[in-house]
Structure formats: C-alpha cells, structure tokens
mmCIF file of C-alpha atoms in Angstrom:
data_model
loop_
_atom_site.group_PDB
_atom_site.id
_atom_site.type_symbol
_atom_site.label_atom_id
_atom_site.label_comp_id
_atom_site.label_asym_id
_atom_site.label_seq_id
_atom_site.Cartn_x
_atom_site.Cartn_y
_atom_site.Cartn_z
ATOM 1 C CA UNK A 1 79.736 -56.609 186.918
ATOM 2 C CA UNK A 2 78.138 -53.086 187.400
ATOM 3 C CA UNK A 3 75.049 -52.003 188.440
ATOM 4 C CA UNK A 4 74.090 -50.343 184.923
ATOM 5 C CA UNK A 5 75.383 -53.419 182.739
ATOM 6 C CA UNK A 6 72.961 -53.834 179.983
ATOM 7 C CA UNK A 7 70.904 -57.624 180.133
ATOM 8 C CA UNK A 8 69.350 -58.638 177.112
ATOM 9 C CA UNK A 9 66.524 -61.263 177.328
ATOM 10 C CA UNK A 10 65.894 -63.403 174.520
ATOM 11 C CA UNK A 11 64.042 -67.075 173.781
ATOM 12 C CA UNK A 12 65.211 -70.459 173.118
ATOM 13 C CA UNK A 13 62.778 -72.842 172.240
ATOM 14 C CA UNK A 14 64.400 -75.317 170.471
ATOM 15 C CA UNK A 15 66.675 -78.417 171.840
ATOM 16 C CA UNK A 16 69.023 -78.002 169.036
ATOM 17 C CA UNK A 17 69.325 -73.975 170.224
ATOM 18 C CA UNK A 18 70.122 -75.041 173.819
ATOM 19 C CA UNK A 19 72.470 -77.585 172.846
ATOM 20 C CA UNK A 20 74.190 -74.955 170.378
ATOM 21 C CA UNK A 21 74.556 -72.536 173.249
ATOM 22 C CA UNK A 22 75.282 -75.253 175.645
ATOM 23 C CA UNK A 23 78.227 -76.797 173.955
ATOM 24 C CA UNK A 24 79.374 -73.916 171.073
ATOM 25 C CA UNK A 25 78.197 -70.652 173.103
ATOM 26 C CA UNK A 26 76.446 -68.898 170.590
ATOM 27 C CA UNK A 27 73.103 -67.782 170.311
ATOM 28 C CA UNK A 28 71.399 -66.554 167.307
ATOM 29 C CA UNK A 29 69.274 -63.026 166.083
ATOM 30 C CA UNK A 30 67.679 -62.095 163.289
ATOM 31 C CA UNK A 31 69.064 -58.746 162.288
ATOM 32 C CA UNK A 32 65.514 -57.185 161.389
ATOM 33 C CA UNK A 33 64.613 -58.578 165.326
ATOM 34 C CA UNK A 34 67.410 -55.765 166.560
ATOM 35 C CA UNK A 35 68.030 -53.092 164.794
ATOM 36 C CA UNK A 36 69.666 -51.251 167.208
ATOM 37 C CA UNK A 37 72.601 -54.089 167.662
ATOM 38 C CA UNK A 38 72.232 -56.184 170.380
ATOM 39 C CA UNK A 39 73.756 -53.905 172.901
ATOM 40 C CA UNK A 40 74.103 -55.874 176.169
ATOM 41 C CA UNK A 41 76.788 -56.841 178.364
ATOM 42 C CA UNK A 42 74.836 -60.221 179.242
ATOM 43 C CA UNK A 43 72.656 -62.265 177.537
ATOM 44 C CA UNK A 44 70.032 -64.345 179.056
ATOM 45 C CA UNK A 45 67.538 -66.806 177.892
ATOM 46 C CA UNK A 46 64.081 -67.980 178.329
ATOM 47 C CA UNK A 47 62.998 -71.554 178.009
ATOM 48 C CA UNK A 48 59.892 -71.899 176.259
ATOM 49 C CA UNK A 49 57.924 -75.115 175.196
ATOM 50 C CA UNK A 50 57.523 -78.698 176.739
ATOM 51 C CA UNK A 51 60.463 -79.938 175.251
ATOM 52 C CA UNK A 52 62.525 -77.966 178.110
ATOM 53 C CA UNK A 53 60.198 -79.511 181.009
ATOM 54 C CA UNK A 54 60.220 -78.532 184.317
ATOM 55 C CA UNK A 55 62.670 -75.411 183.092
ATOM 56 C CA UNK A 56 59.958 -74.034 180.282
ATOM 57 C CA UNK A 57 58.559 -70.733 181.341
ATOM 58 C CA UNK A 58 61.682 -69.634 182.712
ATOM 59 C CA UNK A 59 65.080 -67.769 182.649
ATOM 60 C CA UNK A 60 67.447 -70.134 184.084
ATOM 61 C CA UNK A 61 70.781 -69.642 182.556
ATOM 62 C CA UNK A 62 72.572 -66.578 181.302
ATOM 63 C CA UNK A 63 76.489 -65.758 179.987
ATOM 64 C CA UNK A 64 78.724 -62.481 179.393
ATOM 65 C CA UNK A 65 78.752 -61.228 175.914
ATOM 66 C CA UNK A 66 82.229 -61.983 173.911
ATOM 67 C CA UNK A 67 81.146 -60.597 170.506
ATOM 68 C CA UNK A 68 79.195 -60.640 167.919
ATOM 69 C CA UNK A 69 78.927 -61.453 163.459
ATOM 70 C CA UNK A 70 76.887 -60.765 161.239
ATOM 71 C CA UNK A 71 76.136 -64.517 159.200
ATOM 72 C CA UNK A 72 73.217 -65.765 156.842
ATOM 73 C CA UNK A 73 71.381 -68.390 158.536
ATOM 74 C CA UNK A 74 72.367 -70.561 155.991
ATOM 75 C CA UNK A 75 76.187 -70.263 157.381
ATOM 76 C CA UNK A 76 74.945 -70.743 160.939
ATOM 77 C CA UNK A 77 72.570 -73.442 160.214
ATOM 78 C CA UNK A 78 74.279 -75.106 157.191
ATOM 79 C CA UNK A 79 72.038 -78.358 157.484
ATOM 80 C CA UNK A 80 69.215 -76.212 156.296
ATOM 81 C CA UNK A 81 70.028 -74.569 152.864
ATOM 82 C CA UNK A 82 66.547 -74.807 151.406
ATOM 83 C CA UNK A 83 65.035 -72.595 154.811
ATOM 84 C CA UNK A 84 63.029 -69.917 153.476
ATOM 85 C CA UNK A 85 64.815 -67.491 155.353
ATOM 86 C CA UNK A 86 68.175 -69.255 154.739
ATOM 87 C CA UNK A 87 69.346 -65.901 152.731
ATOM 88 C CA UNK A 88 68.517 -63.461 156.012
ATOM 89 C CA UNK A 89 71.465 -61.836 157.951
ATOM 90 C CA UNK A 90 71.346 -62.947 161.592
ATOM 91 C CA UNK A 91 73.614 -62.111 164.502
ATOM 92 C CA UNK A 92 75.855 -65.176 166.022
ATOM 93 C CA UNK A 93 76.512 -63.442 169.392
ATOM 94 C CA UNK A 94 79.210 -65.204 171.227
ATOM 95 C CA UNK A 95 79.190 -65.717 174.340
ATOM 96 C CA UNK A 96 81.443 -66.918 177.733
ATOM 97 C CA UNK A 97 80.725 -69.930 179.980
ATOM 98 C CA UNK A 98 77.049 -70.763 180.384
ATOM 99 C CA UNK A 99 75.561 -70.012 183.634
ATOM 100 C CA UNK A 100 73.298 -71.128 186.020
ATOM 101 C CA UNK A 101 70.315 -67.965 187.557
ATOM 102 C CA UNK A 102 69.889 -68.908 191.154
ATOM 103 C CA UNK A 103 66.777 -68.421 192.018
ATOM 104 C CA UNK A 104 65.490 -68.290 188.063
ATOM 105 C CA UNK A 105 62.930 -65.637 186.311
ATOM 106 C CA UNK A 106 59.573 -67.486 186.318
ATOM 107 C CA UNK A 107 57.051 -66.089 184.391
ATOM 108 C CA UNK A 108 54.488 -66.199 186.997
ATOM 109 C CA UNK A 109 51.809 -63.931 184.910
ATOM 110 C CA UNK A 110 52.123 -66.040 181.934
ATOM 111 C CA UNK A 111 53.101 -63.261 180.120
ATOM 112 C CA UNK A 112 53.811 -63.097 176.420
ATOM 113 C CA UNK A 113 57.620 -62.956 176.166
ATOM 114 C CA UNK A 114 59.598 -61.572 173.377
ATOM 115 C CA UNK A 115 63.291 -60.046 173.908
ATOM 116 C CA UNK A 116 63.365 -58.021 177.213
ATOM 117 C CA UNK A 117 66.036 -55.710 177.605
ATOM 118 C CA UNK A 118 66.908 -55.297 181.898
ATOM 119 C CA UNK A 119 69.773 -53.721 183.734
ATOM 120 C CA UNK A 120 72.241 -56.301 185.694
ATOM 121 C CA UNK A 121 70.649 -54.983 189.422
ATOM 122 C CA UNK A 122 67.082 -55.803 188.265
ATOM 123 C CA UNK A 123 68.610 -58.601 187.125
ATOM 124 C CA UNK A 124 70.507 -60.696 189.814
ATOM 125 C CA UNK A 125 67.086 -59.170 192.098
ATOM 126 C CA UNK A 126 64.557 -60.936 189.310
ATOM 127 C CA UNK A 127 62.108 -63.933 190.280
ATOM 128 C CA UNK A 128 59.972 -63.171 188.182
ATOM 129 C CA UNK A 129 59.499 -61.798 184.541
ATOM 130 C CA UNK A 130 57.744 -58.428 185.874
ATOM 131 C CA UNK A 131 60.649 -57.659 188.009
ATOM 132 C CA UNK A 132 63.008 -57.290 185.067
ATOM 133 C CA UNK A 133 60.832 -54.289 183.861
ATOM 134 C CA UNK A 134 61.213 -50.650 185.656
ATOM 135 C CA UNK A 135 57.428 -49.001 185.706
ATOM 136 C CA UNK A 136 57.869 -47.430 182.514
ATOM 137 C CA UNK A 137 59.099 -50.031 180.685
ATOM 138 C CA UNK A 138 56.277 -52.598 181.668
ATOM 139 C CA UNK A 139 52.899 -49.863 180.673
ATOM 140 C CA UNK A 140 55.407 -49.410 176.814
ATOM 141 C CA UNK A 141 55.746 -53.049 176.693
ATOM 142 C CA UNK A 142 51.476 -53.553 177.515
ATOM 143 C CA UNK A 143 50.965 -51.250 174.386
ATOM 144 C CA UNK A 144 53.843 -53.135 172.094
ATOM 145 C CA UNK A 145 52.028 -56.475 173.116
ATOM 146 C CA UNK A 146 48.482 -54.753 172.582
ATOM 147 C CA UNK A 147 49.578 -53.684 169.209
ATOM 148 C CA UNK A 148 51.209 -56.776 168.597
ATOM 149 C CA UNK A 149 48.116 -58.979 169.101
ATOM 150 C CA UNK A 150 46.242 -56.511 166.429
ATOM 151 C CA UNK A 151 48.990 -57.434 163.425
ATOM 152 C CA UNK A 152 50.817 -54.235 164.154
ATOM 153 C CA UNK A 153 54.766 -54.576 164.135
ATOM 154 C CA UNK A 154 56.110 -51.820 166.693
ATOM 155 C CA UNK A 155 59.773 -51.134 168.113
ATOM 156 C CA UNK A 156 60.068 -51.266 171.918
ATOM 157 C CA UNK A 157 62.981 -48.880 172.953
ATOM 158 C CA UNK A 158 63.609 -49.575 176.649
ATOM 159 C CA UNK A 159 64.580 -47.197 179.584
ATOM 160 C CA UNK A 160 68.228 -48.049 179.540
ATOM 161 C CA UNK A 161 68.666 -46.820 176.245
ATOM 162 C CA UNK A 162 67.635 -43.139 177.228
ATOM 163 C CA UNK A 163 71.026 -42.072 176.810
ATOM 164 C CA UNK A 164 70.846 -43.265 173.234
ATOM 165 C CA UNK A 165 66.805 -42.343 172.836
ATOM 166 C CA UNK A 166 66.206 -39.311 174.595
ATOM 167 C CA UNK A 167 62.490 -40.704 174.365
ATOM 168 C CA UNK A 168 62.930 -43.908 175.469
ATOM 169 C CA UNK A 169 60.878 -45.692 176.857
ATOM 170 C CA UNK A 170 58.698 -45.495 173.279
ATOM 171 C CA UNK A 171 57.443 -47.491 171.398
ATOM 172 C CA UNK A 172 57.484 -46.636 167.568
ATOM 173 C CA UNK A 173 55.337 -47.998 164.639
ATOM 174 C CA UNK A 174 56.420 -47.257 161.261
ATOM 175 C CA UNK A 175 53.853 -46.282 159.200
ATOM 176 C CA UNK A 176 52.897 -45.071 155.729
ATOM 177 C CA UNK A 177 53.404 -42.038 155.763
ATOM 178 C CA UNK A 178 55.872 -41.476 158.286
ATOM 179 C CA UNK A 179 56.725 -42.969 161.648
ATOM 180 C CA UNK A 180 54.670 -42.531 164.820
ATOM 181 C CA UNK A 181 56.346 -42.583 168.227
ATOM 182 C CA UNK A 182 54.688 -43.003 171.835
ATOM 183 C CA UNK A 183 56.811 -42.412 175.062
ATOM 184 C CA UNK A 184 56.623 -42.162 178.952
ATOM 185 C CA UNK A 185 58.906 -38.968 178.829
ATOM 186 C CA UNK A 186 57.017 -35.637 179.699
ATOM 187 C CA UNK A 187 59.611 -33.331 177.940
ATOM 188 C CA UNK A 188 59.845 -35.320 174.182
ATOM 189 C CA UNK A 189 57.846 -32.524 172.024
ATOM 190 C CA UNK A 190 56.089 -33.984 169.339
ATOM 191 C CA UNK A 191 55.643 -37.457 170.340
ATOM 192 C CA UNK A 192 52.423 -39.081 171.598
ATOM 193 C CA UNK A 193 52.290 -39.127 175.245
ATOM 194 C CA UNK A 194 51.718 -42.296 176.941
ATOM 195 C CA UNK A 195 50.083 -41.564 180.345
ATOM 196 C CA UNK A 196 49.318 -45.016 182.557
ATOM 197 C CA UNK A 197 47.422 -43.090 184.670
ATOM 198 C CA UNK A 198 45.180 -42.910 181.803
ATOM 199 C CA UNK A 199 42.430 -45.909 180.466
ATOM 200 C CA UNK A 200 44.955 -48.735 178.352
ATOM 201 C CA UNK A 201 41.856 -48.865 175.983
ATOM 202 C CA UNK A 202 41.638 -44.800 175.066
ATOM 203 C CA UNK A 203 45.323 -44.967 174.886
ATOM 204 C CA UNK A 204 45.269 -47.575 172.256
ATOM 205 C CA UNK A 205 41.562 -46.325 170.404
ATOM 206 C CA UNK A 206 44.149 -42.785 169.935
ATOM 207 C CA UNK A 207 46.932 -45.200 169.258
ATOM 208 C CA UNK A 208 45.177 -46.298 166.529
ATOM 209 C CA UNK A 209 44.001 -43.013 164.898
ATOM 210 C CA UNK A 210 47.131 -41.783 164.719
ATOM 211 C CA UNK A 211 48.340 -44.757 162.901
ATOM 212 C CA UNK A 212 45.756 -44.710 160.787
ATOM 213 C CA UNK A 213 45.920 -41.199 159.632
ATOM 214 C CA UNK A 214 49.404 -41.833 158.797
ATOM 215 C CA UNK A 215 48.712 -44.598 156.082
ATOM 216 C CA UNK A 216 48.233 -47.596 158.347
ATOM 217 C CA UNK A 217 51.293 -49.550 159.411
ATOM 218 C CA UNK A 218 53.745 -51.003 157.166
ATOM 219 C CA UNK A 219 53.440 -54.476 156.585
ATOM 220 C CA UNK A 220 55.786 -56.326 158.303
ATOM 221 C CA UNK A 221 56.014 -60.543 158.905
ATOM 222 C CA UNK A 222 56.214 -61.223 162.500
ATOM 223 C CA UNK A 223 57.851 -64.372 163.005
ATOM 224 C CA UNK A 224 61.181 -65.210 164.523
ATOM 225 C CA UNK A 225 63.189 -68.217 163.615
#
C-alpha cells in the first residue's frame, strides 16, 4: 500500500450486488461508465438505499483490485436475458478479500454520489465523502453535478490522472461539433478555464455558451445499471 495508489469509488445499491461482491468478489461497470479503464489499485463502495440500513449513505467496505473482463451483462447476470441492456459490455472487476473501512466515509453533505476516483492517503484519512476530493477535484466535480442535473452528460477526469491528462482535473462534454473541455490547470492552452474564485453561476451561464455554440451536447442516456 503506497501513498499514490489509485482508489476508485463506486455504488452498490442492490442486495443481490452486495451479496455478489460479498461471496464471489466481483463488482460490475458499464464500459460506457469508464472509458478510461477502471484504473485503480482499490476499489471501494458506497451503500446507497434503505435496503442497506444503518450502512446506506456510506463507504464501509473496500478490496484490492485482482483484475478485470470485459463480459455482456447478459454473461454476468445470466438470470436476466431479456434486460434491455443485456447486450452492453460491462467490466467484472475482480477483486481480493472484502474489507471492512474503520471509521467509514459518511456522506455527511448528502451529496450526490457517482464514481469518485481518491488516492489511498486521502483514503485511509476519509470520514467523510468531501475528504476523498483534493480542492480541485471537488469545484470540477460541482460543475459535472451542475451539468448533470441540466441533462448534460460530461466526463470528470480527476487530479490523479494528471500524469495521463495533462489537464486534469477537467471536465469534458462532448458536443456537436466538437468536444469542449474545462480544467483547474493554469498552463492547458485552449481549454476553458475553471476559476473557483470566480461566481459557480457565471462559470456555468459561459459553460453553457460554449456548449451551445458547439451544437449542443450529444445525447447521451444517463442511467447506470
């Protein structure tokens, strides 16, 4: 375990998930949800949804990636041939023994979750959701959720993948006519500048412009299953 070892977040919010990853140490992805590759050393997960009880609204278990396929869902989930997404690739990442976060990541702000991606110090340090985030990483996430609740698909690209993304962290919005990238970095020419020192709701009003004079956004379903 290193400082730098890549965490990836992600959500379970089913019983029959948990008791998949419980008892068979797997955990599925839809490919289209990273397409990047899932690039972590560990994987984590969030409970979400009454079903999980006192644990919902929290990260209280996490394991050492093994490996990884790429499946259909309808190999991974054979009971349900007929699911409408039964023909989409998926990642089965496979993981070591199951364990336990002591103290857990509580999402104390009731934030919206989707996958997180965290380094292993931030990590092990975590009680709460907004400590797995660096200060960069939180504002780029603000405008992915702000564009989010306006229909808008967007890629999050996360500080620890600035080695990859020189203009991480970004977040990206394919559009029309051409993509459209926003980033914390000062020195990425010819990317939109995201400045939290600045208003969140000028950021976004430009956010928008620019999107729209590149086409719009393409359409996109957001739903994860």
């Amino acid at each position: 375990m290193f400082p730098e070892d890549r965490v990836l977040v992600g959500i379970i919010n089913r019983k029959r998930d948990f008791k998949i990853l419980q008892e068979q140490h797997w955990y599925r992805i839809p490919q289209r949800q990273m397409p990047r590759g899932i690039n972590a050393e560990y994987l984590a997960f969030f409970l979400s949804g009454s079903v999980f009880k006192e644990q919902s609204g929290g990260v209280h278990y996490f394991a050492r990636y093994r490996g990884v396929e790429l499946v259909y869902r309808r190999d991974l989930l054979p009971e349900q041939p007929d699911h409408v997404r039964a023909d989409d690739p998926y990642y089965k990442v496979i993981l070591e023994d199951i364990q336990t976060k002591i103290p857990p990541v509580l999402n104390t702000d009731k934030r919206t979750i989707t996958f997180v991606r965290t380094t292993w110090d931030r990590f092990t340090q975590a009680r709460s959701i907004r400590d797995l985030y660096s200060t960069s990483d939180y504002f780029v996430d603000r405008i992915y959720h702000a564009l989010r609740n306006r229909g808008i698909r967007s890629e999050h690209f996360w500080e620890n993948e600035s080695k990859d993304y020189d203009y991480a962290p970004a977040v990206r919005v394919v559009c029309e006519q051409g993509a459209f990238t926003a980033t914390t970095q000062d020195d990425s020419e010819g990317f939109f500048k995201l400045d939290a020192s600045q208003d969140e709701d000028s950021i976004l009003k430009e956010i928008l412009a620019h999107i729209k004079s590149l086409g719009g956004p393409v359409s996109v379903p957001l739903f994860y299953d």
